[in-house]
PDB file of C-alpha atoms in Angstrom:
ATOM      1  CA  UNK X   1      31.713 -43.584 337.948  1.00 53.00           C
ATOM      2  CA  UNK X   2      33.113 -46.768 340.032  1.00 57.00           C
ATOM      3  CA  UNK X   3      35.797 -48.647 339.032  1.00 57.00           C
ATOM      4  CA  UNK X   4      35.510 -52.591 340.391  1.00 61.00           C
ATOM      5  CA  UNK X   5      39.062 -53.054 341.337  1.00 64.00           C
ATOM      6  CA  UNK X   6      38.823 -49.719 343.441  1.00 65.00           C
ATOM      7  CA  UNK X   7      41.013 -47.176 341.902  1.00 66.00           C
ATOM      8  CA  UNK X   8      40.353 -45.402 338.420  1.00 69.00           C
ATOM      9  CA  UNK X   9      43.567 -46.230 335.798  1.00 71.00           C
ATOM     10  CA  UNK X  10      45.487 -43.038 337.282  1.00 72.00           C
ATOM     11  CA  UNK X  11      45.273 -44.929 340.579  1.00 71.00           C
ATOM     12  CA  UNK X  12      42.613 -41.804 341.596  1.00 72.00           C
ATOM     13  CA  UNK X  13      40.935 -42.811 344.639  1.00 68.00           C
ATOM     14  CA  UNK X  14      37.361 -41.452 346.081  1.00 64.00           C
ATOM     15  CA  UNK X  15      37.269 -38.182 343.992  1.00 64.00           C
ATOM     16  CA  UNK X  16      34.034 -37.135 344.762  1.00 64.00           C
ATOM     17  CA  UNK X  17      31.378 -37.235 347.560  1.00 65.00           C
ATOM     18  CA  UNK X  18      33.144 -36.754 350.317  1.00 79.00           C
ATOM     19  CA  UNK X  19      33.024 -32.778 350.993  1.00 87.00           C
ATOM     20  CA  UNK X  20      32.006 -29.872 348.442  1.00 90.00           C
ATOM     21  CA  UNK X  21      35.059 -28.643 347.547  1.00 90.00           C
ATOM     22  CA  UNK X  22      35.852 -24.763 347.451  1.00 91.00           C
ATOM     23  CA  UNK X  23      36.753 -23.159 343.659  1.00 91.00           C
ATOM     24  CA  UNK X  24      38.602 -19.880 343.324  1.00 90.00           C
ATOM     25  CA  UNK X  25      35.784 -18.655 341.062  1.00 94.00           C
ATOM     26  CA  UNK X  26      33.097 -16.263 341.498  1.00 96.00           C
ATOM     27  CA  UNK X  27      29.546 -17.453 341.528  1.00 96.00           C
ATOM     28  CA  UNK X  28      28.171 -14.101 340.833  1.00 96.00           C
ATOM     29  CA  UNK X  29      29.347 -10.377 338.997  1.00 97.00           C
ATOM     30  CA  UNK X  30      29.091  -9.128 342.317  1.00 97.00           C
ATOM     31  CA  UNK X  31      31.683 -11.396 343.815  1.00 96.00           C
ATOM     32  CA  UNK X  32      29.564 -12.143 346.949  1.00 96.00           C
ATOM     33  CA  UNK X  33      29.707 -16.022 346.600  1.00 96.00           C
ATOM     34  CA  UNK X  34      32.129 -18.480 345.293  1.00 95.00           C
ATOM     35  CA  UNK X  35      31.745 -21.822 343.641  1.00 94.00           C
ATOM     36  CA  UNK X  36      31.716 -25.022 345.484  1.00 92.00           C
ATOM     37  CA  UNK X  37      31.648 -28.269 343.605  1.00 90.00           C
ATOM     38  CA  UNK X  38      31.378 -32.159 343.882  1.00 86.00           C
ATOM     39  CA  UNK X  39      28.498 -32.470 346.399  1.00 83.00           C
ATOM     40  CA  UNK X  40      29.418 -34.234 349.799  1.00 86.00           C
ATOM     41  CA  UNK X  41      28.482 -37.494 352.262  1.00 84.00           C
ATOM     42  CA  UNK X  42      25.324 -35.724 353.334  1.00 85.00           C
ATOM     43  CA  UNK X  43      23.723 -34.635 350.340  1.00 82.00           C
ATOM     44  CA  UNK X  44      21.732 -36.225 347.134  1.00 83.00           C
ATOM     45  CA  UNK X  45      23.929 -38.433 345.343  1.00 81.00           C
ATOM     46  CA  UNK X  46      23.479 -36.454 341.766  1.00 80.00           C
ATOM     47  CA  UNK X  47      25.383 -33.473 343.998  1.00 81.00           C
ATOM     48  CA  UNK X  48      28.461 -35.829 343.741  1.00 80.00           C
ATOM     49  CA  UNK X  49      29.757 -35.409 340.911  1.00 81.00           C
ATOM     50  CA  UNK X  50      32.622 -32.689 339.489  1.00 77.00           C
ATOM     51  CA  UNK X  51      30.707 -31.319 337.128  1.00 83.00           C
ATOM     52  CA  UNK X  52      27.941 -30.543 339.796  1.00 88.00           C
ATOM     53  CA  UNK X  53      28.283 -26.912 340.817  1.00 88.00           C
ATOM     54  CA  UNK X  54      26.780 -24.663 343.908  1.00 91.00           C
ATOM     55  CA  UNK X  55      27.349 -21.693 345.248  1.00 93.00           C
ATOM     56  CA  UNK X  56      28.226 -20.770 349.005  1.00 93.00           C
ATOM     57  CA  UNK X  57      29.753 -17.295 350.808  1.00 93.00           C
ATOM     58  CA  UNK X  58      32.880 -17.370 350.907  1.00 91.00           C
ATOM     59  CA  UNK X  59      33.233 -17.428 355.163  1.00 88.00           C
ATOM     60  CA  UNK X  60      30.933 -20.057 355.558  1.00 83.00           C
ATOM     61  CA  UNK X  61      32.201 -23.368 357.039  1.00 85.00           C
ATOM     62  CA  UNK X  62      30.543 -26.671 358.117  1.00 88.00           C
ATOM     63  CA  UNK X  63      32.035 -30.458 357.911  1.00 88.00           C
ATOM     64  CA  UNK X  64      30.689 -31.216 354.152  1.00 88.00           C
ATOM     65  CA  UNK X  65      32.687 -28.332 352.937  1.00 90.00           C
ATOM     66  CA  UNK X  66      36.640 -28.492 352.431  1.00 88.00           C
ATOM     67  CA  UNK X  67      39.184 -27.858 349.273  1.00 83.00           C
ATOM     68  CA  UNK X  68      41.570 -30.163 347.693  1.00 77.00           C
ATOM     69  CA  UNK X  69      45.105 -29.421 347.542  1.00 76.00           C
ATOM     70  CA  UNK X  70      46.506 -29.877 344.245  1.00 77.00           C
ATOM     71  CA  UNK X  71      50.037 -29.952 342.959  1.00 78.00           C
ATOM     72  CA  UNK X  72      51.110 -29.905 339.829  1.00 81.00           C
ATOM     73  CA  UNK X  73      53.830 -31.977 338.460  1.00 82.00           C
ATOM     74  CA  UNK X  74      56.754 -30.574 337.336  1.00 82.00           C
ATOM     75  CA  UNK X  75      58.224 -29.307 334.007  1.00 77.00           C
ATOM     76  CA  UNK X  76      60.349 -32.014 332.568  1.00 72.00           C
ATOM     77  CA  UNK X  77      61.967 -29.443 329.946  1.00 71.00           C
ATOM     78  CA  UNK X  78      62.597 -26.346 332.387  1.00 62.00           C
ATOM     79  CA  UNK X  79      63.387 -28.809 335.521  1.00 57.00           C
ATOM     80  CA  UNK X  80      60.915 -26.511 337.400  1.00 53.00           C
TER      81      UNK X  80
END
């Protein structure tokens, strides 16, 4: 979805479409391929969305294929 003023109410900007994004998840039982999601600039535009998911090996690279680094916010009760 788009919001008009730009960025979503968690001030979220551009959160999908730009690269499939690499998952820590297996595709498959046999643990050949792991799950990309999101879609990226060069594909359909019903790819780019979170919820869309793919598969890919997990050495493959190209420039519509990254990860997003992620950190999680602290825990106010154990100051960690």
């Amino acid at each position: 979805c788009t919001f008009p003023q730009g960025a979503s109410p968690e001030d979220a900007w551009d959160m999908s479409g730009n690269a499939w994004e690499w998952t820590r998840s297996w595709y498959d039982d046999e643990k050949k391929y792991r799950i990309v999601r999101g879609g990226s600039w060069i594909g359909y535009h019903w790819f780019a969305r979170a919820s869309f998911c793919n598969w890919s090996i997990p050495l493959m690279f190209n420039d519509d294929l990254g990860f997003r680094v992620v950190i999680a916010p602290k825990d106010k009760k154990s100051n960690q």
